[in-house]
C-alpha atoms as an extended CHARMM CRD file, in Angstrom:
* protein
*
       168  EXT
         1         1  UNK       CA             94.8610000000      295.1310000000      114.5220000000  PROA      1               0.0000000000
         2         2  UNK       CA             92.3550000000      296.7670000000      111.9860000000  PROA      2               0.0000000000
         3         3  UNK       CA             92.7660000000      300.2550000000      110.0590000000  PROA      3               0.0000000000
         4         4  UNK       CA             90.5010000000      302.5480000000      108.2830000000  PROA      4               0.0000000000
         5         5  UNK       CA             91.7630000000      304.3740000000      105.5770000000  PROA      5               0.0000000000
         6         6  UNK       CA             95.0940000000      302.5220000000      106.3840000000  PROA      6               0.0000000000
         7         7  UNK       CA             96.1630000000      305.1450000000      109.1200000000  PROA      7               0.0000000000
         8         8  UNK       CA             93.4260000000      305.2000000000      112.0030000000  PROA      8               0.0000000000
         9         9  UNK       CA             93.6600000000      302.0460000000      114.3740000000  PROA      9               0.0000000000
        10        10  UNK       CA             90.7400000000      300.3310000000      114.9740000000  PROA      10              0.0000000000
        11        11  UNK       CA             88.8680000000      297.7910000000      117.1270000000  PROA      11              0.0000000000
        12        12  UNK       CA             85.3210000000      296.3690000000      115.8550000000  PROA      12              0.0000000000
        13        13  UNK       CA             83.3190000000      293.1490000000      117.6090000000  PROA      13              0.0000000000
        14        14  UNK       CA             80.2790000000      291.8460000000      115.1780000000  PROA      14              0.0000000000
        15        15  UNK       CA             77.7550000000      289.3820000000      116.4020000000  PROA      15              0.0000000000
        16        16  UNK       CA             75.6400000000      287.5690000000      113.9550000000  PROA      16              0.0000000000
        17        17  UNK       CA             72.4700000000      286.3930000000      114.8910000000  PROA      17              0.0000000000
        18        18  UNK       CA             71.3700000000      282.6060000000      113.1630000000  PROA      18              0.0000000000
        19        19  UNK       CA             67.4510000000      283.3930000000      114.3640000000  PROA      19              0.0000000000
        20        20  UNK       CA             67.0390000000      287.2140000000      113.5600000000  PROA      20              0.0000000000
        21        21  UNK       CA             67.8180000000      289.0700000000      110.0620000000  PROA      21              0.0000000000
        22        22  UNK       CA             70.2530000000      291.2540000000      112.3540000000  PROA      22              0.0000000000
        23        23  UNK       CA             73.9400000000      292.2750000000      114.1630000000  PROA      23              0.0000000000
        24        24  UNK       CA             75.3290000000      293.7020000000      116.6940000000  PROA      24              0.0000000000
        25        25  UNK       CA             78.3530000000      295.6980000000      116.5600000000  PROA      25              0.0000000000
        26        26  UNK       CA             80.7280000000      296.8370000000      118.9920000000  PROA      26              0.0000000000
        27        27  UNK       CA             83.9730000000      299.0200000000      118.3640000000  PROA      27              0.0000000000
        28        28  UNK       CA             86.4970000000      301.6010000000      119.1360000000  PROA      28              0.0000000000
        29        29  UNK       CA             88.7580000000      303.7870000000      117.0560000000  PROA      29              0.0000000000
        30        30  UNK       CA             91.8030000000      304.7690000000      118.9150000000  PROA      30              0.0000000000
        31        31  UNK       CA             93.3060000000      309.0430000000      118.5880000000  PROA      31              0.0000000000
        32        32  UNK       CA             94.5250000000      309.8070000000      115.1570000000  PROA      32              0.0000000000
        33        33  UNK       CA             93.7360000000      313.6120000000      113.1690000000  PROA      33              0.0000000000
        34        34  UNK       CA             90.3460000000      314.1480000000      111.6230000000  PROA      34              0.0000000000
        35        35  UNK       CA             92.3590000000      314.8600000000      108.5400000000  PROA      35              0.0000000000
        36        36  UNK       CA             93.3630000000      311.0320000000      107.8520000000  PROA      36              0.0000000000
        37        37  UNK       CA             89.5440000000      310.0270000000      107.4390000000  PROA      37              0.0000000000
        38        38  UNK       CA             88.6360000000      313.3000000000      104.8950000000  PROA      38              0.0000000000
        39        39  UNK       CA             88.4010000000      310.3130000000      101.6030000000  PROA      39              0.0000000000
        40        40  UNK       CA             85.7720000000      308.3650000000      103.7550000000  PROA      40              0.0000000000
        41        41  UNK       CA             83.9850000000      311.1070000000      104.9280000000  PROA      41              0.0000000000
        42        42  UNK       CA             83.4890000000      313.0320000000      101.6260000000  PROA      42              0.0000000000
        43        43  UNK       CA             82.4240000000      309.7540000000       99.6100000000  PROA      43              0.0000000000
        44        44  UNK       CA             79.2490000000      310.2240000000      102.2960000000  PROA      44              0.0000000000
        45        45  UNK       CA             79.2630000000      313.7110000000      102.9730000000  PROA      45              0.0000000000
        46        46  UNK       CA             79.8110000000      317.7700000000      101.6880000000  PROA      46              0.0000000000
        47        47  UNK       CA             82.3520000000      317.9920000000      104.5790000000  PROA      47              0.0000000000
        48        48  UNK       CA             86.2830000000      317.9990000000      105.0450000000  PROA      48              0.0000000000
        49        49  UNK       CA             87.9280000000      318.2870000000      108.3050000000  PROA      49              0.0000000000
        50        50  UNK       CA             90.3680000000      321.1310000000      107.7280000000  PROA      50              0.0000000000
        51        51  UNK       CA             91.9660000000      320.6790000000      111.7420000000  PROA      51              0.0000000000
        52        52  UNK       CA             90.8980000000      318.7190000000      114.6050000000  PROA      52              0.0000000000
        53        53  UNK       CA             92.2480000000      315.4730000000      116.7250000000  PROA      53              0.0000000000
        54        54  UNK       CA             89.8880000000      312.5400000000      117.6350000000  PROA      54              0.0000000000
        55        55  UNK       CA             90.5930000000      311.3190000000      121.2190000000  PROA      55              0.0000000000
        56        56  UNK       CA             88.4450000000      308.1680000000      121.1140000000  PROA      56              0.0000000000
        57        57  UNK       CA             85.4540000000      307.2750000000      119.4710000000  PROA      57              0.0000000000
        58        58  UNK       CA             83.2330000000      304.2900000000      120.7430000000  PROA      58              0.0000000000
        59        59  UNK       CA             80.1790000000      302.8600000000      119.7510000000  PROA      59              0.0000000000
        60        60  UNK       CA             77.9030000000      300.4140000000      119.5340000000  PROA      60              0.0000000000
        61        61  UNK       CA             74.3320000000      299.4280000000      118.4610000000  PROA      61              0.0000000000
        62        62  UNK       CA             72.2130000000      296.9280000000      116.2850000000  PROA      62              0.0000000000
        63        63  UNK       CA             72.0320000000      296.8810000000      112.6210000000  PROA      63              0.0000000000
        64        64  UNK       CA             68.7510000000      295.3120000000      111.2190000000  PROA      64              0.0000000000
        65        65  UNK       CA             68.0100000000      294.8510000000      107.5420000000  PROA      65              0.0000000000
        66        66  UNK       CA             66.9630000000      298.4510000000      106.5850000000  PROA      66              0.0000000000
        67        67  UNK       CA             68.7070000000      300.7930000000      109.7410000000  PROA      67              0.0000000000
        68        68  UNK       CA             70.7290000000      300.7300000000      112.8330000000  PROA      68              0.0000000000
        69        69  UNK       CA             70.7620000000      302.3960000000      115.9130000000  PROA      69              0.0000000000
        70        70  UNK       CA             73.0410000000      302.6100000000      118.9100000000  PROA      70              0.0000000000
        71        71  UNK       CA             75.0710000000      304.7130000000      121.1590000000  PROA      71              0.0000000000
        72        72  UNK       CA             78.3350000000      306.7770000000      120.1270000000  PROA      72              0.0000000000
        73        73  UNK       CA             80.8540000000      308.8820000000      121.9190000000  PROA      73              0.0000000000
        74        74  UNK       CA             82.9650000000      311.0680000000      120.1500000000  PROA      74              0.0000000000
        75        75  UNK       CA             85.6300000000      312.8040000000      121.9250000000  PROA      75              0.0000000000
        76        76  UNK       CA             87.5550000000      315.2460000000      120.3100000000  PROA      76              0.0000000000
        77        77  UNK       CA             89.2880000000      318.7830000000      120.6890000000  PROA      77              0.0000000000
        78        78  UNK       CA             90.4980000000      321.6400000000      118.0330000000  PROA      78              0.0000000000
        79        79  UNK       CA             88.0790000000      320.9150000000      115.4800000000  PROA      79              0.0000000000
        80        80  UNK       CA             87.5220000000      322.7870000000      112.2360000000  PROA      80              0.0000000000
        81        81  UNK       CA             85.5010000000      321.8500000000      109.2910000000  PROA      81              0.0000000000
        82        82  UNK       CA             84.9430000000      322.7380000000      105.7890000000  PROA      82              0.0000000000
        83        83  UNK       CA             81.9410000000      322.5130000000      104.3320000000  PROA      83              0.0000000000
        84        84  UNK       CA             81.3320000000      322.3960000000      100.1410000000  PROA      84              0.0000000000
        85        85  UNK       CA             77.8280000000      323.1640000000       99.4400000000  PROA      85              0.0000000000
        86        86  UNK       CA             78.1940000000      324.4450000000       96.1640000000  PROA      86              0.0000000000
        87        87  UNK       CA             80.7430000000      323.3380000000       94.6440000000  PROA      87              0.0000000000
        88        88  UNK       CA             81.2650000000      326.2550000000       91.7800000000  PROA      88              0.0000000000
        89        89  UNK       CA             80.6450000000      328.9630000000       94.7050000000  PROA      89              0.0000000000
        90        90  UNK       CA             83.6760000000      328.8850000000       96.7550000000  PROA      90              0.0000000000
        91        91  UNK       CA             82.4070000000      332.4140000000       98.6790000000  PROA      91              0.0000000000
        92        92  UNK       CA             79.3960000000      330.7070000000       99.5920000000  PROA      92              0.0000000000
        93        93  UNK       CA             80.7760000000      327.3080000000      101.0060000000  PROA      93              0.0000000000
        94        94  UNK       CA             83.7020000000      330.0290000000      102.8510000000  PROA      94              0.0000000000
        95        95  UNK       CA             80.2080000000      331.6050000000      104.4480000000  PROA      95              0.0000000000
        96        96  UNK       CA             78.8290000000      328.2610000000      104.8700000000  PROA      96              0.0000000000
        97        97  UNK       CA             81.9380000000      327.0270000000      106.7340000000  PROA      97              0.0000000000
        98        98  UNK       CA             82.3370000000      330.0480000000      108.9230000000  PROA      98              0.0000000000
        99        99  UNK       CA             78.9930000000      329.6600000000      110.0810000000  PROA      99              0.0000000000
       100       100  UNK       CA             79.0290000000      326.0630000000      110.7430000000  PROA      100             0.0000000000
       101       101  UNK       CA             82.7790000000      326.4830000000      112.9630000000  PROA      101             0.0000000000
       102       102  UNK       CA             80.8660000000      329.2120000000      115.0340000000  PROA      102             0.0000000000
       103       103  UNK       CA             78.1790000000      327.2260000000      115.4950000000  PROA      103             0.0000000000
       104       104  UNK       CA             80.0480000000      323.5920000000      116.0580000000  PROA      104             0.0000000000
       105       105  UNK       CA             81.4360000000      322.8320000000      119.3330000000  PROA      105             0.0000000000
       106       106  UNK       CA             85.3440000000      322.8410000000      118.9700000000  PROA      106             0.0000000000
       107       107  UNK       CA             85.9340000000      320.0010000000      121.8910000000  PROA      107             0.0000000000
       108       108  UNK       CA             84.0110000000      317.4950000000      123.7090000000  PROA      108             0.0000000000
       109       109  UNK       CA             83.8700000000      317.3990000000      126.3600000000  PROA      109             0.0000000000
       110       110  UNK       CA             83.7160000000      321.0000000000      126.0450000000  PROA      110             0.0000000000
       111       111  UNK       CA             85.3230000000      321.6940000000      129.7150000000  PROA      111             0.0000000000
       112       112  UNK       CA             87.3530000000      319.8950000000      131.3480000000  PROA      112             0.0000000000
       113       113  UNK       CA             84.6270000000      319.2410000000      134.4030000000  PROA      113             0.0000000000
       114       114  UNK       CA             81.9190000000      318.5560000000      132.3250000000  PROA      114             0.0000000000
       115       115  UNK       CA             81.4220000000      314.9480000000      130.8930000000  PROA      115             0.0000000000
       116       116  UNK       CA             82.2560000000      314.0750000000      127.0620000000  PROA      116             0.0000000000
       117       117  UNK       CA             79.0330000000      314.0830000000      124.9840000000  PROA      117             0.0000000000
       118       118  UNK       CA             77.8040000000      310.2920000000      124.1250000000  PROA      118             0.0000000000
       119       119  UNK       CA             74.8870000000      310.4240000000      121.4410000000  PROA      119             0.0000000000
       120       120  UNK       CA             71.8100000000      308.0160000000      120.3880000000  PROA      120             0.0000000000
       121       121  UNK       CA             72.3260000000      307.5360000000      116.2500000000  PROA      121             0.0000000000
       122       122  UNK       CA             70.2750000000      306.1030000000      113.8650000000  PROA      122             0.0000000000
       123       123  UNK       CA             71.7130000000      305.1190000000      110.3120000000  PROA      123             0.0000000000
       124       124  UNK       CA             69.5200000000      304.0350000000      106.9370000000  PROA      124             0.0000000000
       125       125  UNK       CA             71.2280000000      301.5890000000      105.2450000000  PROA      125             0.0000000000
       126       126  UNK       CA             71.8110000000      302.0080000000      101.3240000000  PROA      126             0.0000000000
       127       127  UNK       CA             70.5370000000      298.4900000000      100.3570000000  PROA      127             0.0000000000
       128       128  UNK       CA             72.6410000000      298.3110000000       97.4250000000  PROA      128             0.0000000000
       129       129  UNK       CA             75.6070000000      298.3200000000       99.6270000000  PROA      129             0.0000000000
       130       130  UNK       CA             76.7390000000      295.5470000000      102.3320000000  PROA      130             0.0000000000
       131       131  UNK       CA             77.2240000000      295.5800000000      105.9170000000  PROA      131             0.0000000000
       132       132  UNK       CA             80.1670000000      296.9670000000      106.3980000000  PROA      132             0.0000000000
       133       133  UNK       CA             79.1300000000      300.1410000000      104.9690000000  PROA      133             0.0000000000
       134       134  UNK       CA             75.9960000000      300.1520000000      107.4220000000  PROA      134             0.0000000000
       135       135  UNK       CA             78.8810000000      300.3790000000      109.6600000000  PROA      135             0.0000000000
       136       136  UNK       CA             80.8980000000      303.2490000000      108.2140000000  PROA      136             0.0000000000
       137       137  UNK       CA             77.5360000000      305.0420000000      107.9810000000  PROA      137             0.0000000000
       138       138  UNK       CA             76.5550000000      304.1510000000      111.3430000000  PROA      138             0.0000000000
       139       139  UNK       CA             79.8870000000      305.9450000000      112.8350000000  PROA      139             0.0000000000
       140       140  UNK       CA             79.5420000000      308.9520000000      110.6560000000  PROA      140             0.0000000000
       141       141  UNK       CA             75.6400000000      309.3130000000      111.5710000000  PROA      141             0.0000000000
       142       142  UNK       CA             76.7860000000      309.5530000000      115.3310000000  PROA      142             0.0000000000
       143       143  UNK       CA             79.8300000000      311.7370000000      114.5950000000  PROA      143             0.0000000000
       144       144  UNK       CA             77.4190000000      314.3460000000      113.0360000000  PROA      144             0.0000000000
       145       145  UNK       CA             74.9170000000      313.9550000000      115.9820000000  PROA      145             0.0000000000
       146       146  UNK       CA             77.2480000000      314.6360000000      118.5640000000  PROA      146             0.0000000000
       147       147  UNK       CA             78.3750000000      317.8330000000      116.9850000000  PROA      147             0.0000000000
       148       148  UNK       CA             75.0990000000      318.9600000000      116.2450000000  PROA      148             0.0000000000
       149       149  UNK       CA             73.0810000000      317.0060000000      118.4800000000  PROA      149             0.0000000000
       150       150  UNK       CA             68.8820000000      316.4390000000      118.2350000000  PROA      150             0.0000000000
       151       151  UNK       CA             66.7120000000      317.7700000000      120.7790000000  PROA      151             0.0000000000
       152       152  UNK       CA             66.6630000000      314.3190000000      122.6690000000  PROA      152             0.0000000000
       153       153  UNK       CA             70.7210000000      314.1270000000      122.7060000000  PROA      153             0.0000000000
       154       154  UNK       CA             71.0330000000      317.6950000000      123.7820000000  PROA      154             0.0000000000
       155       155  UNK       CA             68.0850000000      317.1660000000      127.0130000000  PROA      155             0.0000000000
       156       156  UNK       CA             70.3440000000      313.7500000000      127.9250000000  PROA      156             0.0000000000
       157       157  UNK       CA             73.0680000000      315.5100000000      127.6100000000  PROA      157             0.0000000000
       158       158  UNK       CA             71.8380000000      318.2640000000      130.2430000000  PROA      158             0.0000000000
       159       159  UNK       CA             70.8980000000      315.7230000000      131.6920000000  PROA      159             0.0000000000
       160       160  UNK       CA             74.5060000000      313.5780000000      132.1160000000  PROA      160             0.0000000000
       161       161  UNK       CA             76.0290000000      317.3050000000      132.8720000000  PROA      161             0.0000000000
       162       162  UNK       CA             73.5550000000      318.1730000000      136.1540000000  PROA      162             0.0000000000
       163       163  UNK       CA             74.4970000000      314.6520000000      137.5690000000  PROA      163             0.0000000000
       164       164  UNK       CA             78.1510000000      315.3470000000      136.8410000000  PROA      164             0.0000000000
       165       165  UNK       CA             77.7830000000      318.6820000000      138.5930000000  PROA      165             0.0000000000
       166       166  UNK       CA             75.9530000000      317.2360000000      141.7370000000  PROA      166             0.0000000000
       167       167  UNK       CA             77.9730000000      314.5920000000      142.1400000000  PROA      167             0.0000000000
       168       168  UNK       CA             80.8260000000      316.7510000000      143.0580000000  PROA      168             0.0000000000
């Protein structure tokens, strides 16, 4: 049994390849509060989970030399972030913030008939840093797309919800 910040229980699968200069990766990170991750996610990022619970997150994809890419799905309900843009203003990031929590999705899957939203993520890798950080970054880069997804994860995710519908 793996942890991440030594409170969120994790699972993670890595497959080396001896031929190509690249690994897969394969892993799961079980429910825990958004709260218990805040240290990771500032050292990459201006934002701090204020509220919010993490049903399951699951991903996967290849990490090459420079990058990776794969697939995430982030399921999650009550969220609420802060975000510190300028750190001497705090009026600014408390505009900042409120904008972003009206904007932001609170759950996904947003209803309860609808299907969660799973994401296509691409990560750069910092090449002064090792693999497992490719990793970290890799989750992180799909958490943010799935809240604020690109124009390609939204039209799949239209997509995923029409087939959902007619399927009933």
């Amino acid at each position: 049994m793996l942890f991440l910040a030594g409170k969120v229980e994790f699972s993670l699968n890595l497959a080396f390849s001896y031929s190509l200069p690249q690994f897969a990766f394969d892993g799961r990170l079980l429910q825990f509060e958004l709260t218990e991750i805040n240290p990771i996610i500032k050292a990459y990022s201006p934002i701090e989970f204020k509220a919010g619970t993490a049903d399951e997150i699951k991903f996967s994809g290849i990490a090459q030399s420079t990058r990776s890419g794969g697939n995430l799905t982030f399921r999650y309900h009550d969220l609420n972030i802060n975000l510190e843009v300028n750190p001497k203003e705090n009026w600014i990031n408390s505009i900042v913030s409120f904008g972003a929590n009206a904007i932001l999705r609170t759950n996904n899957p947003a209803a309860a008939d609808q299907p969660p939203r799973s994401v296509k993520f691409l990560a750069e890798r910092d090449m002064n840093k090792g693999f497992v950080n490719l990793i970290i970054k890799s989750i992180l880069d799909g958490m943010k797309e799935t809240m604020n997804p690109s124009k390609e994860n939204r039209r799949e995710f239209k997509e995923a919800k029409n087939d959902a519908k007619n399927d009933r």
